[in-house]
Amino acid sequence: MRCDALWPVGLPCMVLTAGEARSAQEERWGGLLAAAQAGDSRAYDTLLREVTPRLRQLARARIRDAAEVEDAVQDALMTIHALRHTYDPTRPFGPWMTTIATRRAIDRLRRRGRGAGRESDLDDLPEGAAAVAPVAEERIAARNLRDAVAELPESQRTALRLAKLEDLSLAEASARSGLSVGALKVATHRAMRSLRRRFGVEEGDERADR
Amino acid sequence: MQTDELISRLSQGLTPVRRVTPPMRAALGWLALAFGVVAVAVALSGFRHDLEHRLMLMHEQVNMVAALATGAAAAVAAFHLALPDRSERWALLPLPFAAFWISGLGWGCIAEFVERGWPALGMSLGCMSFIIGFGLPLTLGMLWMTRHAARIRPGPVAALAGLAAAAIASVGLSLVHHLDAAAMVLIWHGGSVLLVMLLARRWGARAMQAMRP
């Protein structure tokens, strides 16, 4: 049917056809999932690749951070996989997928909310602790940081741990480590400098990052 | 891991799955199981001595039917709610029945109060242990049947499962146990049902997680 015969004005007609296109697409996805339930892995691969942009869109509606969005998309894909037997091919596919994607996005937000609650304390720590603590949104970055700290000389590592991570005063740290206050200062400073250099952070940049 | 890689991994070696039982059929199956279990318990315990007399009473019949309807509605709602594509409004289905049941008991309390003053209230731990003893295993049975809800909305599904199981256990108990005062029924039946429901709400999600394949 020609659309402009019914609607001389372009816009409502476009909305209508977009809706139709969407429902046709969802019908196709429902069919693909039904085939996947029977074990058709090619149909399943096609389905997951085709729904991913929509999952991303649904996640982005709730989450701003791009890495976090991608995690939510992957969670949604894994949930679709785990729940693929709960889809009834006689029913629309859209709401089924939307509930799953929305749930996973909300879970991400909650988990992140809890994490942020713990992380906020670190802002009160002295300068530099922020750079050592999980600056790393991604686990990989945290891992790299741990490795880098592990490679520091023993004295620098001790100084960093006592002064920056355990937040002891220099006097306490000196008493605990047996190093003089001056030596602690130098070791901490050197440790921070080598970490900064290693991660390509300019001097004075590390707080602006957070 | 990249999303593309994840998709390839998920679709490789895909195995066929058996679809979940449609919710209405699953609910009927669970209700049949629950009735069976409670009927056996009732048969073993023996009917209360004044059953015939009690069943002639209008308010007693209304109470039992209301409890039964609450349990059945909660079961139907739980199995629907366990599926991702069903509306969350299914959770409201047992509310009118539960309200009717509780208001019936409440009305009984008032009638008794007018007639006899404060009824003698006593402990009835037997009631409580019957409802909890049958309610919790039946709840677990439903949680196992709806374990796919663990990743979707485990809390409401578990609470409904607890309500369904305890309400049906309470119907069985009315056939067995002797409680005259409506206030006692309200406290011990109603309270036990509420307790099972709260336990399910609190621990149900964890139980579903544990039962997940």
CSV table of N, CA and C in Angstrom, one decimal, chain A residues 3-145:
chain,number,residue,atom,x,y,z
A,3,CYS,N,1.9,4.7,1.0
A,3,CYS,CA,1.7,5.4,2.3
A,3,CYS,C,1.2,6.8,2.0
A,4,ASP,N,1.7,7.5,1.0
A,4,ASP,CA,1.3,8.9,0.9
A,4,ASP,C,-0.1,9.0,0.3
A,5,ALA,N,-0.7,7.9,-0.2
A,5,ALA,CA,-2.1,8.0,-0.6
A,5,ALA,C,-3.0,8.2,0.7
A,6,LEU,N,-2.5,7.6,1.8
A,6,LEU,CA,-3.3,7.7,3.0
A,6,LEU,C,-3.0,9.0,3.8
A,7,TRP,N,-1.7,9.3,3.8
A,7,TRP,CA,-1.2,10.4,4.6
A,7,TRP,C,-0.4,11.4,3.7
A,8,PRO,N,-1.1,12.4,3.3
A,8,PRO,CA,-0.3,13.4,2.4
A,8,PRO,C,0.8,14.0,3.2
A,9,VAL,N,0.7,14.1,4.5
A,9,VAL,CA,1.8,14.7,5.3
A,9,VAL,C,2.8,13.6,5.5
A,10,GLY,N,4.1,13.9,5.3
A,10,GLY,CA,5.1,12.9,5.4
A,10,GLY,C,5.3,12.3,6.7
A,11,LEU,N,5.4,13.1,7.8
A,11,LEU,CA,5.9,12.6,9.1
A,11,LEU,C,5.1,11.5,9.7
A,12,PRO,N,3.8,11.7,9.9
A,12,PRO,CA,3.0,10.6,10.6
A,12,PRO,C,3.2,9.3,9.8
A,13,CYS,N,3.3,9.4,8.5
A,13,CYS,CA,3.5,8.2,7.7
A,13,CYS,C,4.8,7.5,8.0
A,14,MET,N,5.8,8.3,8.2
A,14,MET,CA,7.1,7.7,8.5
A,14,MET,C,7.1,7.0,9.8
A,15,VAL,N,6.4,7.6,10.8
A,15,VAL,CA,6.3,7.0,12.1
A,15,VAL,C,5.6,5.6,12.0
A,16,LEU,N,4.5,5.6,11.2
A,16,LEU,CA,3.8,4.4,11.0
A,16,LEU,C,4.7,3.3,10.4
A,17,THR,N,5.4,3.7,9.4
A,17,THR,CA,6.2,2.6,8.7
A,17,THR,C,7.3,2.2,9.5
A,18,ALA,N,7.9,3.1,10.3
A,18,ALA,CA,9.0,2.7,11.2
A,18,ALA,C,8.4,1.7,12.2
A,19,GLY,N,7.2,1.9,12.7
A,19,GLY,CA,6.6,1.0,13.7
A,19,GLY,C,6.4,-0.4,13.0
A,20,GLU,N,5.9,-0.3,11.8
A,20,GLU,CA,5.7,-1.6,11.0
A,20,GLU,C,7.0,-2.3,10.8
A,21,ALA,N,8.0,-1.5,10.4
A,21,ALA,CA,9.3,-2.2,10.2
A,21,ALA,C,9.8,-2.8,11.4
A,22,ARG,N,9.6,-2.2,12.6
A,22,ARG,CA,10.1,-2.7,13.8
A,22,ARG,C,9.4,-4.0,14.2
A,23,SER,N,8.1,-4.0,14.0
A,23,SER,CA,7.3,-5.2,14.3
A,23,SER,C,7.7,-6.4,13.4
A,24,ALA,N,7.9,-6.0,12.1
A,24,ALA,CA,8.3,-7.1,11.1
A,24,ALA,C,9.7,-7.7,11.6
A,25,GLN,N,10.6,-6.7,12.0
A,25,GLN,CA,11.9,-7.2,12.5
A,25,GLN,C,11.8,-8.1,13.7
A,26,GLU,N,10.9,-7.7,14.6
A,26,GLU,CA,10.8,-8.5,15.8
A,26,GLU,C,10.2,-9.9,15.5
A,27,GLU,N,9.3,-9.9,14.5
A,27,GLU,CA,8.7,-11.1,14.1
A,27,GLU,C,9.8,-12.1,13.6
A,28,ARG,N,10.7,-11.4,12.8
A,28,ARG,CA,11.9,-12.2,12.2
A,28,ARG,C,12.7,-12.7,13.4
A,29,TRP,N,13.0,-11.9,14.4
A,29,TRP,CA,13.8,-12.3,15.5
A,29,TRP,C,13.2,-13.4,16.3
A,30,GLY,N,11.8,-13.3,16.4
A,30,GLY,CA,11.1,-14.4,17.1
A,30,GLY,C,11.3,-15.7,16.4
A,31,GLY,N,11.2,-15.6,15.0
A,31,GLY,CA,11.4,-16.9,14.2
A,31,GLY,C,12.8,-17.4,14.4
A,32,LEU,N,13.8,-16.5,14.4
A,32,LEU,CA,15.2,-17.0,14.6
A,32,LEU,C,15.4,-17.6,15.9
A,33,LEU,N,14.8,-17.1,17.0
A,33,LEU,CA,15.0,-17.6,18.3
A,33,LEU,C,14.3,-19.0,18.4
A,34,ALA,N,13.1,-19.1,17.7
A,34,ALA,CA,12.4,-20.4,17.7
A,34,ALA,C,13.3,-21.4,17.1
A,35,ALA,N,14.0,-21.0,16.0
A,35,ALA,CA,14.9,-22.0,15.3
A,35,ALA,C,16.1,-22.3,16.2
A,36,ALA,N,16.6,-21.3,17.0
A,36,ALA,CA,17.7,-21.5,17.9
A,36,ALA,C,17.3,-22.5,19.0
A,37,GLN,N,16.0,-22.4,19.4
A,37,GLN,CA,15.6,-23.3,20.5
A,37,GLN,C,15.7,-24.7,20.0
A,38,ALA,N,15.5,-24.9,18.7
A,38,ALA,CA,15.6,-26.3,18.1
A,38,ALA,C,17.0,-26.7,17.9
A,39,GLY,N,18.0,-25.7,18.1
A,39,GLY,CA,19.4,-26.1,18.0
A,39,GLY,C,20.1,-25.5,16.7
A,40,ASP,N,19.4,-24.6,16.0
A,40,ASP,CA,20.0,-24.0,14.8
A,40,ASP,C,21.0,-22.9,15.2
A,41,SER,N,22.3,-23.2,15.2
A,41,SER,CA,23.3,-22.3,15.7
A,41,SER,C,23.5,-21.1,14.8
A,42,ARG,N,23.3,-21.3,13.5
A,42,ARG,CA,23.5,-20.2,12.6
A,42,ARG,C,22.4,-19.2,12.8
A,43,ALA,N,21.1,-19.6,12.9
A,43,ALA,CA,20.0,-18.7,13.2
A,43,ALA,C,20.3,-17.9,14.5
A,44,TYR,N,20.9,-18.6,15.4
A,44,TYR,CA,21.1,-18.0,16.7
A,44,TYR,C,22.2,-16.9,16.6
A,45,ASP,N,23.3,-17.3,15.9
A,45,ASP,CA,24.3,-16.3,15.7
A,45,ASP,C,23.8,-15.0,15.0
A,46,THR,N,23.0,-15.2,13.9
A,46,THR,CA,22.4,-14.1,13.2
A,46,THR,C,21.5,-13.3,14.2
A,47,LEU,N,20.7,-14.0,15.0
A,47,LEU,CA,19.8,-13.3,15.9
A,47,LEU,C,20.6,-12.4,16.9
A,48,LEU,N,21.6,-13.0,17.5
A,48,LEU,CA,22.4,-12.2,18.5
A,48,LEU,C,23.1,-11.0,17.9
A,49,ARG,N,23.6,-11.2,16.7
A,49,ARG,CA,24.3,-10.1,16.0
A,49,ARG,C,23.3,-9.0,15.7
A,50,GLU,N,22.1,-9.4,15.2
A,50,GLU,CA,21.1,-8.4,14.8
A,50,GLU,C,20.5,-7.7,16.0
A,51,VAL,N,20.3,-8.4,17.2
A,51,VAL,CA,19.7,-7.7,18.3
A,51,VAL,C,20.7,-6.8,19.1
A,52,THR,N,22.0,-7.1,18.9
A,52,THR,CA,23.0,-6.3,19.7
A,52,THR,C,22.8,-4.8,19.6
A,53,PRO,N,22.6,-4.2,18.4
A,53,PRO,CA,22.4,-2.8,18.4
A,53,PRO,C,21.2,-2.3,19.2
A,54,ARG,N,20.1,-3.1,19.2
A,54,ARG,CA,19.0,-2.8,20.0
A,54,ARG,C,19.2,-2.9,21.5
A,55,LEU,N,20.0,-3.9,21.8
A,55,LEU,CA,20.3,-4.1,23.3
A,55,LEU,C,21.2,-2.9,23.7
A,56,ARG,N,22.1,-2.5,22.8
A,56,ARG,CA,22.9,-1.3,23.2
A,56,ARG,C,22.1,-0.1,23.4
A,57,GLN,N,21.1,0.1,22.5
A,57,GLN,CA,20.2,1.2,22.6
A,57,GLN,C,19.5,1.2,23.9
A,58,LEU,N,19.0,0.0,24.3
A,58,LEU,CA,18.2,-0.1,25.5
A,58,LEU,C,19.1,0.2,26.7
A,59,ALA,N,20.3,-0.3,26.7
A,59,ALA,CA,21.3,-0.1,27.8
A,59,ALA,C,21.6,1.4,27.9
A,60,ARG,N,21.8,2.0,26.7
A,60,ARG,CA,22.3,3.4,26.7
A,60,ARG,C,21.2,4.3,27.2
A,61,ALA,N,19.9,3.9,27.1
A,61,ALA,CA,18.8,4.7,27.6
A,61,ALA,C,18.9,4.9,29.2
A,62,ARG,N,19.7,4.0,29.8
A,62,ARG,CA,19.8,4.0,31.3
A,62,ARG,C,21.2,4.4,31.7
A,63,ILE,N,22.2,3.9,30.9
A,63,ILE,CA,23.6,4.1,31.4
A,63,ILE,C,24.4,5.0,30.5
A,64,ARG,N,25.2,5.9,31.1
A,64,ARG,CA,25.9,6.8,30.2
A,64,ARG,C,27.3,6.3,29.8
A,65,ASP,N,28.0,5.7,30.8
A,65,ASP,CA,29.3,5.3,30.6
A,65,ASP,C,29.4,4.2,29.5
A,66,ALA,N,30.2,4.4,28.4
A,66,ALA,CA,30.2,3.5,27.3
A,66,ALA,C,30.7,2.1,27.6
A,67,ALA,N,31.7,2.0,28.4
A,67,ALA,CA,32.2,0.7,28.8
A,67,ALA,C,31.2,-0.1,29.6
A,68,GLU,N,30.5,0.6,30.5
A,68,GLU,CA,29.5,0.1,31.3
A,68,GLU,C,28.3,-0.4,30.4
A,69,VAL,N,28.0,0.4,29.4
A,69,VAL,CA,26.9,0.0,28.4
A,69,VAL,C,27.3,-1.3,27.8
A,70,GLU,N,28.5,-1.4,27.3
A,70,GLU,CA,28.9,-2.7,26.6
A,70,GLU,C,28.9,-3.9,27.6
A,71,ASP,N,29.2,-3.7,28.9
A,71,ASP,CA,29.1,-4.7,29.8
A,71,ASP,C,27.6,-5.1,30.0
A,72,ALA,N,26.7,-4.2,30.0
A,72,ALA,CA,25.3,-4.5,30.2
A,72,ALA,C,24.8,-5.2,28.9
A,73,VAL,N,25.3,-4.9,27.7
A,73,VAL,CA,24.9,-5.6,26.5
A,73,VAL,C,25.4,-7.0,26.6
A,74,GLN,N,26.6,-7.2,27.1
A,74,GLN,CA,27.1,-8.6,27.2
A,74,GLN,C,26.3,-9.4,28.2
A,75,ASP,N,26.0,-8.7,29.3
A,75,ASP,CA,25.1,-9.4,30.4
A,75,ASP,C,23.8,-9.8,29.7
A,76,ALA,N,23.2,-8.9,28.9
A,76,ALA,CA,21.9,-9.2,28.3
A,76,ALA,C,22.0,-10.3,27.4
A,77,LEU,N,23.1,-10.4,26.6
A,77,LEU,CA,23.3,-11.5,25.7
A,77,LEU,C,23.4,-12.8,26.4
A,78,MET,N,24.1,-12.8,27.6
A,78,MET,CA,24.3,-14.1,28.3
A,78,MET,C,22.9,-14.5,29.0
A,79,THR,N,22.1,-13.4,29.4
A,79,THR,CA,20.8,-13.8,29.9
A,79,THR,C,19.9,-14.3,28.8
A,80,ILE,N,20.0,-13.7,27.7
A,80,ILE,CA,19.1,-14.3,26.5
A,80,ILE,C,19.5,-15.7,26.3
A,81,HIS,N,20.8,-16.0,26.4
A,81,HIS,CA,21.3,-17.4,26.2
A,81,HIS,C,20.7,-18.3,27.3
A,82,ALA,N,20.8,-17.8,28.5
A,82,ALA,CA,20.4,-18.7,29.6
A,82,ALA,C,18.9,-18.9,29.7
A,83,LEU,N,18.1,-17.9,29.1
A,83,LEU,CA,16.7,-17.9,29.2
A,83,LEU,C,16.0,-18.2,27.9
A,84,ARG,N,16.8,-18.7,26.9
A,84,ARG,CA,16.2,-18.9,25.6
A,84,ARG,C,15.1,-19.9,25.6
A,85,HIS,N,15.0,-20.7,26.6
A,85,HIS,CA,13.9,-21.7,26.6
A,85,HIS,C,12.6,-21.1,27.2
A,86,THR,N,12.7,-19.8,27.6
A,86,THR,CA,11.5,-19.2,28.2
A,86,THR,C,10.7,-18.4,27.1
A,87,TYR,N,11.2,-18.4,25.9
A,87,TYR,CA,10.5,-17.6,24.9
A,87,TYR,C,9.5,-18.5,24.2
A,88,ASP,N,8.3,-17.9,24.1
A,88,ASP,CA,7.2,-18.6,23.5
A,88,ASP,C,7.0,-18.0,22.1
A,89,PRO,N,7.3,-18.8,21.0
A,89,PRO,CA,7.2,-18.3,19.7
A,89,PRO,C,5.9,-17.7,19.2
A,90,THR,N,4.8,-18.1,20.0
A,90,THR,CA,3.5,-17.5,19.6
A,90,THR,C,3.3,-16.1,20.1
A,91,ARG,N,4.3,-15.7,20.9
A,91,ARG,CA,4.1,-14.3,21.5
A,91,ARG,C,5.2,-13.4,20.9
A,92,PRO,N,4.9,-12.1,21.0
A,92,PRO,CA,5.9,-11.1,20.5
A,92,PRO,C,7.2,-11.2,21.1
A,93,PHE,N,8.3,-11.0,20.3
A,93,PHE,CA,9.7,-11.1,20.8
A,93,PHE,C,10.1,-9.8,21.5
A,94,GLY,N,9.6,-8.7,21.1
A,94,GLY,CA,10.1,-7.4,21.6
A,94,GLY,C,10.0,-7.3,23.1
A,95,PRO,N,8.9,-7.5,23.8
A,95,PRO,CA,8.8,-7.4,25.2
A,95,PRO,C,9.8,-8.3,26.0
A,96,TRP,N,9.9,-9.5,25.4
A,96,TRP,CA,10.8,-10.5,26.0
A,96,TRP,C,12.2,-10.0,26.1
A,97,MET,N,12.7,-9.5,24.9
A,97,MET,CA,14.0,-9.0,24.9
A,97,MET,C,14.2,-7.7,25.7
A,98,THR,N,13.2,-6.8,25.6
A,98,THR,CA,13.3,-5.6,26.4
A,98,THR,C,13.4,-5.8,27.9
A,99,THR,N,12.6,-6.7,28.4
A,99,THR,CA,12.7,-6.9,29.9
A,99,THR,C,14.1,-7.4,30.2
A,100,ILE,N,14.6,-8.3,29.5
A,100,ILE,CA,16.0,-8.8,29.8
A,100,ILE,C,17.0,-7.7,29.7
A,101,ALA,N,17.0,-6.9,28.6
A,101,ALA,CA,18.0,-5.9,28.5
A,101,ALA,C,17.8,-4.8,29.6
A,102,THR,N,16.6,-4.5,29.9
A,102,THR,CA,16.4,-3.5,30.9
A,102,THR,C,16.9,-3.9,32.3
A,103,ARG,N,16.5,-5.2,32.6
A,103,ARG,CA,17.0,-5.8,33.9
A,103,ARG,C,18.5,-5.7,34.0
A,104,ARG,N,19.2,-6.1,33.0
A,104,ARG,CA,20.6,-6.2,33.1
A,104,ARG,C,21.2,-4.8,33.2
A,105,ALA,N,20.6,-3.8,32.5
A,105,ALA,CA,21.1,-2.4,32.6
A,105,ALA,C,20.9,-1.9,34.1
A,106,ILE,N,19.7,-2.2,34.7
A,106,ILE,CA,19.4,-1.8,36.0
A,106,ILE,C,20.4,-2.5,37.0
A,107,ASP,N,20.7,-3.8,36.8
A,107,ASP,CA,21.6,-4.5,37.6
A,107,ASP,C,23.0,-3.8,37.6
A,108,ARG,N,23.4,-3.4,36.4
A,108,ARG,CA,24.7,-2.7,36.2
A,108,ARG,C,24.7,-1.4,37.0
A,109,LEU,N,23.7,-0.7,36.9
A,109,LEU,CA,23.6,0.6,37.6
A,109,LEU,C,23.7,0.4,39.1
A,110,ARG,N,22.9,-0.6,39.6
A,110,ARG,CA,22.9,-0.9,41.0
A,110,ARG,C,24.3,-1.2,41.5
A,111,ARG,N,24.9,-2.2,40.8
A,111,ARG,CA,26.2,-2.6,41.2
A,111,ARG,C,27.2,-1.5,41.2
A,112,ARG,N,27.1,-0.6,40.2
A,112,ARG,CA,28.0,0.5,40.1
A,112,ARG,C,27.7,1.5,41.2
A,113,GLY,N,26.4,1.6,41.5
A,113,GLY,CA,26.0,2.5,42.6
A,113,GLY,C,26.7,2.1,43.9
A,114,ARG,N,26.6,0.8,44.2
A,114,ARG,CA,27.3,0.3,45.4
A,114,ARG,C,28.8,0.5,45.3
A,115,GLY,N,29.4,0.2,44.2
A,115,GLY,CA,30.8,0.4,44.0
A,115,GLY,C,31.2,1.9,44.3
A,116,ALA,N,30.4,2.8,43.7
A,116,ALA,CA,30.7,4.2,43.8
A,116,ALA,C,30.6,4.6,45.3
A,117,GLY,N,29.7,4.0,46.1
A,117,GLY,CA,29.5,4.2,47.5
A,117,GLY,C,30.8,3.9,48.2
A,118,ARG,N,31.5,2.8,47.8
A,118,ARG,CA,32.7,2.5,48.5
A,118,ARG,C,33.9,3.4,48.0
A,119,GLU,N,33.8,3.7,46.7
A,119,GLU,CA,34.9,4.4,46.1
A,119,GLU,C,35.0,5.9,46.6
A,120,SER,N,33.8,6.4,47.0
A,120,SER,CA,33.8,7.8,47.3
A,120,SER,C,34.8,8.2,48.5
A,121,ASP,N,35.0,7.2,49.4
A,121,ASP,CA,35.9,7.4,50.5
A,121,ASP,C,37.2,7.9,50.0
A,122,LEU,N,37.6,7.3,48.9
A,122,LEU,CA,39.0,7.5,48.5
A,122,LEU,C,39.3,8.9,48.1
A,123,ASP,N,38.2,9.7,47.8
A,123,ASP,CA,38.4,11.1,47.5
A,123,ASP,C,39.0,11.8,48.6
A,124,ASP,N,38.7,11.3,49.9
A,124,ASP,CA,39.2,12.0,51.0
A,124,ASP,C,40.7,11.7,51.3
A,125,LEU,N,41.2,10.7,50.7
A,125,LEU,CA,42.6,10.3,51.0
A,125,LEU,C,43.5,11.3,50.4
A,126,PRO,N,44.8,11.4,50.8
A,126,PRO,CA,45.7,12.4,50.3
A,126,PRO,C,45.9,12.2,48.8
A,127,GLU,N,46.4,13.3,48.3
A,127,GLU,CA,46.6,13.4,46.8
A,127,GLU,C,47.5,12.2,46.4
A,128,GLY,N,47.1,11.6,45.3
A,128,GLY,CA,48.0,10.5,44.8
A,128,GLY,C,47.3,9.2,45.1
A,129,ALA,N,46.7,9.0,46.3
A,129,ALA,CA,46.0,7.8,46.6
A,129,ALA,C,44.9,7.6,45.5
A,130,ALA,N,44.3,8.6,45.1
A,130,ALA,CA,43.3,8.5,44.1
A,130,ALA,C,43.8,7.9,42.8
A,131,ALA,N,45.1,8.2,42.5
A,131,ALA,CA,45.7,7.6,41.3
A,131,ALA,C,46.1,6.2,41.5
A,132,VAL,N,46.4,5.8,42.7
A,132,VAL,CA,46.8,4.4,43.0
A,132,VAL,C,45.5,3.5,43.2
A,133,ALA,N,44.5,4.1,43.8
A,133,ALA,CA,43.3,3.3,44.0
A,133,ALA,C,42.6,3.1,42.6
A,134,PRO,N,41.5,2.3,42.6
A,134,PRO,CA,40.9,2.0,41.4
A,134,PRO,C,40.5,3.1,40.5
A,135,VAL,N,41.5,3.8,39.9
A,135,VAL,CA,41.2,4.8,38.8
A,135,VAL,C,40.6,3.9,37.8
A,136,ALA,N,41.1,2.7,37.8
A,136,ALA,CA,40.8,1.8,36.7
A,136,ALA,C,39.3,1.4,36.8
A,137,GLU,N,38.6,1.9,35.8
A,137,GLU,CA,37.2,1.4,35.6
A,137,GLU,C,37.3,0.0,35.2
A,138,GLU,N,38.2,-0.3,34.3
A,138,GLU,CA,38.3,-1.6,33.8
A,138,GLU,C,39.2,-2.4,34.6
A,139,ARG,N,38.9,-3.7,34.8
A,139,ARG,CA,39.7,-4.6,35.6
A,139,ARG,C,41.1,-4.6,35.1
A,140,ILE,N,41.3,-4.6,33.7
A,140,ILE,CA,42.6,-4.7,33.1
A,140,ILE,C,43.5,-3.6,33.6
A,141,ALA,N,43.0,-2.4,33.7
A,141,ALA,CA,43.8,-1.3,34.1
A,141,ALA,C,44.2,-1.5,35.6
A,142,ALA,N,43.3,-2.0,36.4
A,142,ALA,CA,43.6,-2.2,37.8
A,142,ALA,C,44.7,-3.3,37.9
A,143,ARG,N,44.6,-4.3,37.0
A,143,ARG,CA,45.6,-5.3,37.0
A,143,ARG,C,47.0,-4.8,36.6
A,144,ASN,N,47.0,-3.9,35.6
A,144,ASN,CA,48.3,-3.3,35.2
A,144,ASN,C,48.9,-2.5,36.3
A,145,LEU,N,48.0,-1.8,37.0
A,145,LEU,CA,48.5,-1.0,38.1
A,145,LEU,C,49.1,-1.9,39.2
